[in-house]
Coordinates of C-alpha atoms in Angstrom, one line a residue:
M79 CA 5.1 19.0 -24.3
A80 CA 5.0 22.0 -26.5
D81 CA 8.2 24.1 -26.5
G82 CA 8.3 27.8 -25.5
K83 CA 6.4 29.7 -23.0
K84 CA 3.0 28.1 -22.1
K85 CA -0.1 30.2 -22.6
H86 CA -2.8 29.5 -20.0
R87 CA -6.3 30.6 -19.9
K88 CA -7.3 32.9 -17.1
G89 CA -7.4 31.2 -13.7
Q90 CA -10.7 30.0 -12.3
N91 CA -12.2 29.7 -8.9
P92 CA -13.2 26.0 -8.4
L93 CA -16.0 24.7 -6.3
V94 CA -14.4 23.5 -3.1
C95 CA -15.9 20.5 -1.3
H96 CA -15.1 20.2 2.4
G97 CA -16.0 17.5 4.8
H98 CA -13.1 15.0 4.8
S99 CA -10.6 15.4 7.6
R100 CA -7.7 13.5 5.9
P101 CA -6.3 13.1 2.4
I102 CA -8.5 12.2 -0.5
V103 CA -7.1 9.2 -2.3
D104 CA -9.7 8.2 -4.9
L105 CA -12.6 9.7 -6.8
H106 CA -15.2 8.1 -9.1
Y107 CA -18.0 9.5 -11.1
S108 CA -21.1 7.6 -12.0
P109 CA -22.4 7.7 -15.6
I110 CA -25.3 10.1 -16.2
T111 CA -28.5 8.7 -14.8
E112 CA -32.1 9.9 -14.9
D113 CA -31.4 11.6 -11.5
G114 CA -28.1 13.2 -12.8
Y115 CA -24.7 11.9 -12.0
F116 CA -22.8 11.4 -8.7
L117 CA -19.3 11.6 -7.3
V118 CA -18.0 9.3 -4.6
S119 CA -14.7 9.9 -2.7
A120 CA -12.4 7.7 -0.7
S121 CA -10.3 9.2 2.1
K122 CA -7.8 8.2 4.8
D123 CA -10.4 9.4 7.3
G124 CA -12.3 6.2 6.7
K125 CA -15.5 7.9 5.7
P126 CA -16.4 7.7 2.0
M127 CA -18.8 10.4 0.9
L128 CA -21.4 10.7 -1.9
R129 CA -22.0 14.0 -3.6
N130 CA -24.0 15.5 -6.4
G131 CA -21.6 15.3 -9.3
A132 CA -22.7 18.5 -11.0
N133 CA -22.4 20.9 -8.1
G134 CA -20.5 19.0 -5.4
D135 CA -23.3 19.1 -2.8
W136 CA -22.9 16.5 -0.1
I137 CA -25.5 13.8 -0.1
G138 CA -24.3 11.4 2.5
T139 CA -21.4 9.6 4.3
F140 CA -21.1 5.8 4.4
E141 CA -20.3 5.0 8.1
G142 CA -18.7 1.7 9.3
H143 CA -15.1 1.3 8.1
K144 CA -12.5 1.2 10.9
G145 CA -9.5 2.2 8.8
A146 CA -8.4 4.3 5.9
V147 CA -10.6 3.9 2.8
W148 CA -8.3 3.5 -0.3
S149 CA -10.9 3.0 -3.1
A150 CA -14.5 3.9 -3.8
C151 CA -16.6 3.4 -6.9
L152 CA -20.2 3.5 -8.1
N153 CA -21.9 0.9 -10.3
H154 CA -23.2 1.8 -13.7
P155 CA -26.8 2.9 -12.6
A156 CA -25.4 4.6 -9.4
T157 CA -27.5 2.4 -7.1
L158 CA -24.5 0.7 -5.3
T159 CA -21.2 2.0 -3.9
A160 CA -18.2 -0.2 -3.2
T161 CA -15.3 0.7 -0.9
G162 CA -12.0 -0.9 -0.1
S163 CA -10.3 -0.3 3.3
G164 CA -7.3 -0.7 5.5
D165 CA -9.6 -2.5 8.0
F166 CA -9.2 -5.6 5.7
T167 CA -12.7 -5.4 4.3
A168 CA -14.4 -4.4 1.1
R169 CA -18.0 -3.2 1.5
V170 CA -20.9 -2.8 -0.8
W171 CA -23.5 -0.1 0.1
D172 CA -26.9 0.9 -1.1
A173 CA -26.2 4.3 -2.6
L174 CA -29.8 5.4 -2.2
T175 CA -30.2 4.7 1.5
G176 CA -26.6 4.4 2.8
D177 CA -27.3 0.9 4.2
L178 CA -24.5 -1.7 4.2
V179 CA -25.4 -4.5 1.7
H180 CA -22.3 -6.7 1.9
E181 CA -19.2 -6.9 4.0
L182 CA -16.5 -8.9 2.3
N183 CA -13.6 -9.9 4.6
H184 CA -10.0 -10.1 3.4
K185 CA -6.7 -11.0 5.1
H186 CA -5.0 -7.7 4.4
I187 CA -5.5 -4.1 3.2
V188 CA -7.9 -3.7 0.2
R189 CA -6.5 -1.2 -2.1
C190 CA -8.9 -1.2 -5.1
V191 CA -12.5 -2.2 -5.9
S192 CA -14.4 -2.3 -9.2
F193 CA -17.9 -3.4 -10.3
S194 CA -18.5 -5.4 -13.4
R195 CA -20.6 -3.6 -16.1
D196 CA -23.8 -5.5 -15.1
S197 CA -23.1 -5.0 -11.3
T198 CA -23.3 -8.7 -10.6
K199 CA -19.7 -9.0 -9.6
L200 CA -17.0 -7.1 -7.7
V201 CA -13.3 -7.4 -8.1
T202 CA -11.0 -6.5 -5.2
G203 CA -7.2 -6.3 -4.9
G204 CA -4.6 -5.1 -2.4
H205 CA -1.8 -6.2 -0.2
E206 CA -2.6 -9.9 -0.4
K207 CA -1.3 -9.8 -3.9
V208 CA -4.3 -11.5 -5.4
L209 CA -7.5 -10.5 -7.1
R210 CA -10.8 -11.7 -5.7
V211 CA -14.0 -11.8 -7.8
F212 CA -17.1 -11.8 -5.7
D213 CA -20.5 -12.9 -7.0
L214 CA -22.8 -10.3 -5.5
A215 CA -25.8 -12.5 -6.1
K216 CA -24.2 -15.1 -3.8
P217 CA -22.0 -13.1 -1.4
E218 CA -21.8 -16.0 1.1
A219 CA -20.0 -18.1 -1.6
D220 CA -16.2 -18.1 -1.7
P221 CA -14.9 -15.7 -4.3
V222 CA -12.9 -16.7 -7.3
V223 CA -9.2 -16.1 -6.5
L224 CA -7.0 -15.3 -9.4
E225 CA -3.3 -16.0 -9.8
A226 CA -1.1 -14.5 -7.2
Q227 CA 1.0 -11.5 -8.3
A228 CA 4.6 -10.5 -7.4
S229 CA 3.6 -7.5 -5.4
P230 CA 0.5 -5.8 -3.9
I231 CA -2.2 -4.8 -6.4
R232 CA -2.4 -1.0 -6.8
C233 CA -5.2 -0.6 -9.4
A234 CA -8.0 -2.9 -10.7
V235 CA -10.5 -1.5 -13.2
W236 CA -13.2 -3.6 -14.8
S237 CA -14.1 -2.5 -18.3
T238 CA -17.5 -0.8 -18.6
F239 CA -17.7 -1.8 -22.3
D240 CA -16.3 -5.4 -22.4
P241 CA -17.6 -7.6 -19.6
N242 CA -14.7 -10.0 -20.0
R243 CA -11.9 -7.3 -19.7
L244 CA -10.1 -6.2 -16.5
Y245 CA -7.0 -4.0 -16.2
T246 CA -4.6 -4.0 -13.3
S247 CA -1.3 -2.6 -12.1
L248 CA 1.0 -3.5 -9.2
S249 CA 2.6 -1.4 -6.5
G250 CA 6.0 -3.0 -6.8
E251 CA 6.7 -3.1 -10.6
P252 CA 5.9 -1.2 -13.8
G253 CA 3.4 -2.3 -16.4
I254 CA -0.3 -3.1 -16.9
C255 CA -2.0 -6.5 -17.1
A256 CA -5.1 -7.0 -19.2
W257 CA -7.1 -10.0 -18.0
D258 CA -9.6 -12.1 -19.8
M259 CA -12.2 -12.9 -17.2
R260 CA -13.6 -15.9 -19.1
A261 CA -10.2 -17.6 -18.5
N262 CA -9.4 -15.7 -15.4
A263 CA -5.9 -15.2 -16.8
V264 CA -3.6 -12.4 -18.0
V265 CA -3.7 -12.2 -21.8
Q266 CA -1.6 -9.0 -22.3
R267 CA 1.1 -7.1 -20.5
W268 CA 1.6 -3.5 -21.5
E269 CA 5.1 -2.1 -20.7
T270 CA 5.7 1.1 -18.8
S271 CA 8.8 2.5 -17.3
D272 CA 7.4 3.2 -13.8
V273 CA 4.7 1.9 -11.5
V274 CA 1.2 2.7 -12.8
T275 CA -0.7 4.6 -10.1
S276 CA -3.9 5.3 -12.1
I277 CA -5.9 3.4 -14.7
E278 CA -9.0 4.9 -16.3
L279 CA -11.1 3.4 -19.1
S280 CA -11.7 6.7 -20.7
D281 CA -13.6 5.5 -23.7
E282 CA -14.6 2.2 -25.3
D283 CA -11.3 2.2 -27.2
V284 CA -8.9 4.2 -24.9
V285 CA -7.3 3.4 -21.5
T286 CA -5.5 6.3 -19.8
T287 CA -2.7 5.6 -17.3
A288 CA -0.4 7.7 -15.1
S289 CA 3.1 6.4 -14.2
G290 CA 6.1 8.3 -13.0
K291 CA 6.3 11.5 -15.0
Q292 CA 4.2 10.2 -17.9
V293 CA 0.6 10.0 -19.0
A294 CA -0.1 7.3 -21.6
F295 CA -3.1 6.4 -23.8
W296 CA -3.6 2.8 -25.0
K297 CA -5.9 1.0 -27.3
A298 CA -8.2 -0.9 -24.9
Q299 CA -8.3 -4.2 -26.8
T300 CA -4.8 -4.5 -28.2
G301 CA -2.7 -2.5 -25.7
E302 CA -1.1 -0.6 -28.6
A303 CA 0.2 2.8 -27.3
I304 CA -1.7 5.6 -28.9
R305 CA 0.5 8.4 -27.5
K306 CA 2.5 9.2 -24.5
Q307 CA 3.0 12.6 -22.8
D308 CA 6.1 13.2 -20.7
L309 CA 5.6 15.8 -17.9
D310 CA 8.0 17.8 -15.7
F311 CA 6.6 16.4 -12.5
K312 CA 5.6 13.1 -11.0
V313 CA 2.0 12.5 -11.9
E314 CA -0.3 10.3 -9.7
S315 CA -3.5 10.4 -11.7
A316 CA -4.8 11.3 -15.2
S317 CA -8.2 11.5 -16.8
L318 CA -9.2 11.9 -20.5
C319 CA -12.3 13.6 -21.9
I320 CA -12.7 12.5 -25.5
Q321 CA -15.6 14.8 -26.3
K322 CA -13.6 17.9 -25.2
N323 CA -10.3 16.7 -26.7
C324 CA -8.4 17.2 -23.5
F325 CA -7.0 15.4 -20.5
A326 CA -6.3 16.4 -16.9
S327 CA -3.5 15.4 -14.6
G328 CA -2.5 15.9 -11.0
G329 CA 0.5 14.9 -8.9
E330 CA 3.2 15.9 -6.4
D331 CA 3.5 19.6 -7.5
M332 CA 0.0 20.3 -6.1
W333 CA -1.3 21.8 -9.4
V334 CA -4.1 20.4 -11.6
R335 CA -3.2 20.7 -15.2
L336 CA -5.3 20.5 -18.4
F337 CA -3.8 19.5 -21.8
D338 CA -4.9 19.3 -25.4
Y339 CA -5.2 15.6 -26.1
K340 CA -4.0 15.8 -29.7
T341 CA -1.2 18.3 -29.4
G342 CA -0.1 17.8 -25.8
E343 CA -0.1 21.5 -25.3
E344 CA -0.8 22.6 -21.7
I345 CA -4.0 24.6 -21.6
D346 CA -4.6 25.3 -17.9
C347 CA -2.6 25.1 -14.8
N348 CA -5.0 25.4 -11.8
R349 CA -3.7 26.3 -8.4
G350 CA -5.6 25.9 -5.1
H351 CA -4.6 22.6 -3.5
H352 CA -2.2 22.7 -0.6
G353 CA -0.8 19.2 -0.9
P354 CA -0.1 16.6 -3.6
V355 CA -3.0 15.8 -5.9
H356 CA -3.8 12.1 -5.6
C357 CA -6.7 11.7 -8.0
V358 CA -8.3 13.5 -11.0
R359 CA -11.5 12.5 -12.9
F360 CA -13.7 14.1 -15.5
A361 CA -17.4 14.3 -15.0
P362 CA -19.3 12.1 -17.5
D363 CA -20.6 15.2 -19.4
G364 CA -17.1 16.5 -19.8
E365 CA -18.1 20.0 -18.5
S366 CA -16.0 19.7 -15.4
Y367 CA -13.3 17.6 -13.6
A368 CA -12.7 16.9 -10.0
S369 CA -9.4 16.6 -8.1
G370 CA -8.7 15.2 -4.6
S371 CA -5.7 16.1 -2.6
E372 CA -3.5 15.5 0.5
D373 CA -5.1 18.6 1.8
G374 CA -8.4 16.8 2.4
T375 CA -10.5 18.8 -0.2
I376 CA -12.1 18.0 -3.5
R377 CA -12.1 20.8 -6.0
I378 CA -14.3 20.8 -9.1
W379 CA -12.9 22.7 -12.1
Q380 CA -14.8 23.9 -15.2
T381 CA -13.4 22.4 -18.4
D382 CA -14.3 25.8 -20.1
P383 CA -13.5 28.5 -17.5
K384 CA -16.0 30.9 -19.0
D385 CA -18.6 28.8 -17.1
N386 CA -16.8 29.7 -13.9
P387 CA -18.8 28.4 -10.9
S388 CA -17.9 31.4 -8.8
N389 CA -20.0 33.4 -11.2
N390 CA -22.8 31.0 -12.0
A391 CA -23.2 28.6 -9.1
S392 CA -25.0 29.4 -5.9
N393 CA -22.9 29.4 -2.8
N394 CA -24.7 27.0 -0.5
N395 CA -22.7 27.7 2.6
N396 CA -25.9 28.0 4.6
A397 CA -27.9 25.4 2.8
A398 CA -28.2 21.8 4.2
A399 CA -27.2 19.1 1.8
A400 CA -29.9 16.4 1.2
P401 CA -28.9 13.5 3.5
V402 CA -29.0 9.8 2.6
K403 CA -32.1 8.4 4.2
N404 CA -30.5 5.8 6.4
G405 CA -27.0 4.7 7.5
A406 CA -25.3 8.0 6.7
A407 CA -24.0 10.8 8.9
E408 CA -23.4 14.4 8.1
P409 CA -19.7 15.4 8.2
E410 CA -18.4 16.8 11.4
E411 CA -17.6 20.1 9.6
D412 CA -19.5 22.0 7.0
A413 CA -19.6 19.7 4.0
N414 CA -21.3 22.1 1.6
V415 CA -19.6 23.5 -1.4
S416 CA -17.9 26.9 -1.3
S417 CA -16.2 29.0 -3.9
S418 CA -12.6 29.7 -3.6
N419 CA -12.8 33.5 -4.0
S420 CA -9.5 34.8 -2.8
D421 CA -6.8 35.6 -5.3
E422 CA -3.7 33.4 -5.6
G423 CA -1.4 35.8 -3.8
A424 CA -3.7 36.2 -0.8
Q425 CA -4.3 32.4 -0.7
E426 CA -0.6 31.6 -0.7
K427 CA 0.0 34.1 2.2
K428 CA -2.9 32.7 4.2
N429 CA -1.5 29.2 3.9
E430 CA 2.2 29.8 4.7
G431 CA 1.5 28.8 8.3
E432 CA 0.0 25.5 7.1
E433 CA 2.9 24.5 5.0
N434 CA 4.9 22.6 7.7
E435 CA 1.8 20.7 8.8
E436 CA 0.9 19.7 5.3
K437 CA 4.5 18.4 4.7
K438 CA 4.2 16.3 7.9
A439 CA 0.8 14.9 6.7
K440 CA 2.4 14.0 3.3
D441 CA 5.3 12.3 5.0
A442 CA 3.1 10.4 7.4
G443 CA 0.6 9.5 4.6
E444 CA 3.2 7.4 2.8
D445 CA 3.0 4.7 5.5
D446 CA -0.7 5.0 6.4
D447 CA -1.6 1.9 4.3
T448 CA 0.3 -0.3 6.7
K449 CA -0.4 1.6 9.9
E450 CA -4.2 1.9 9.4
G451 CA -4.5 -1.7 8.2
A452 CA -2.8 -3.2 11.2

């Protein structure tokens, strides 16, 4: 991290996406499609939501899980959504209609899900300590079960560039495993000093990870460390935008930070969340990045603050979001996007009364994966 006083750009007012009633624990953007790009969120309220990735407008909610949803992702063409839950199931949904396509039963909490590049397979992992690979063309067939691990699986990300490559991390020990899916075996182990809580395939050649107080960048094929950035706070998630030469991070200090990828200099420090930031992801065009927090909100920040959405985007507080045709329900509260227009001082004062409740939510959330999965 650069020495001396940090120089930040002027603060921005993010787009704030409401609708979830409990913490946001995972976010995933689709690639850019002919219909734009999309954002799916996983929450402990058990109701994953699909949004327009550019402006955050709510599209639909996937109804059916009976426990916290820990992971959600879209396939490459954004036609399918996969979710993993504390109700011991992974589910595949039609992202266009909201209909349930497959329900994949497990024996314990499903913590992570990821599609193969061609959408024919889905990998799942969680508290059973094994990875399962489901053939979505034959969902009734038994999945391929990979070698059992020493502790629950925290992250599993299938490469979108190499169909034979899978990256995983465990909840109980540091490091990253790179799998060759032709042999269904670990072929590389990348060393980290802390448990890896976030893995992102940021580019064909770069894997971005968050662990402890460090964000690291690795060569995707060899596992060679490109560079590592030590931070002053525990980071839960990080995302890299190659085209903008910057990366974002979020963690326990509740701020969303933006750094120069080459120099490590902190560019922005965005305030607004009122609980730890569990997930951060760049949009596929690099123009914005989303953060999800313990406070139950998603905030969409502009990579270049001069394009501040509070100035350019319409405030759709009274406009109804386009619903998914079938199988989706509108959130109980207003799920439209609003701009956070109050200044930081007023915002802090407004939320002083919420501080104790948020702390309780944070403390309780640490054990929710067990309680909700029981």
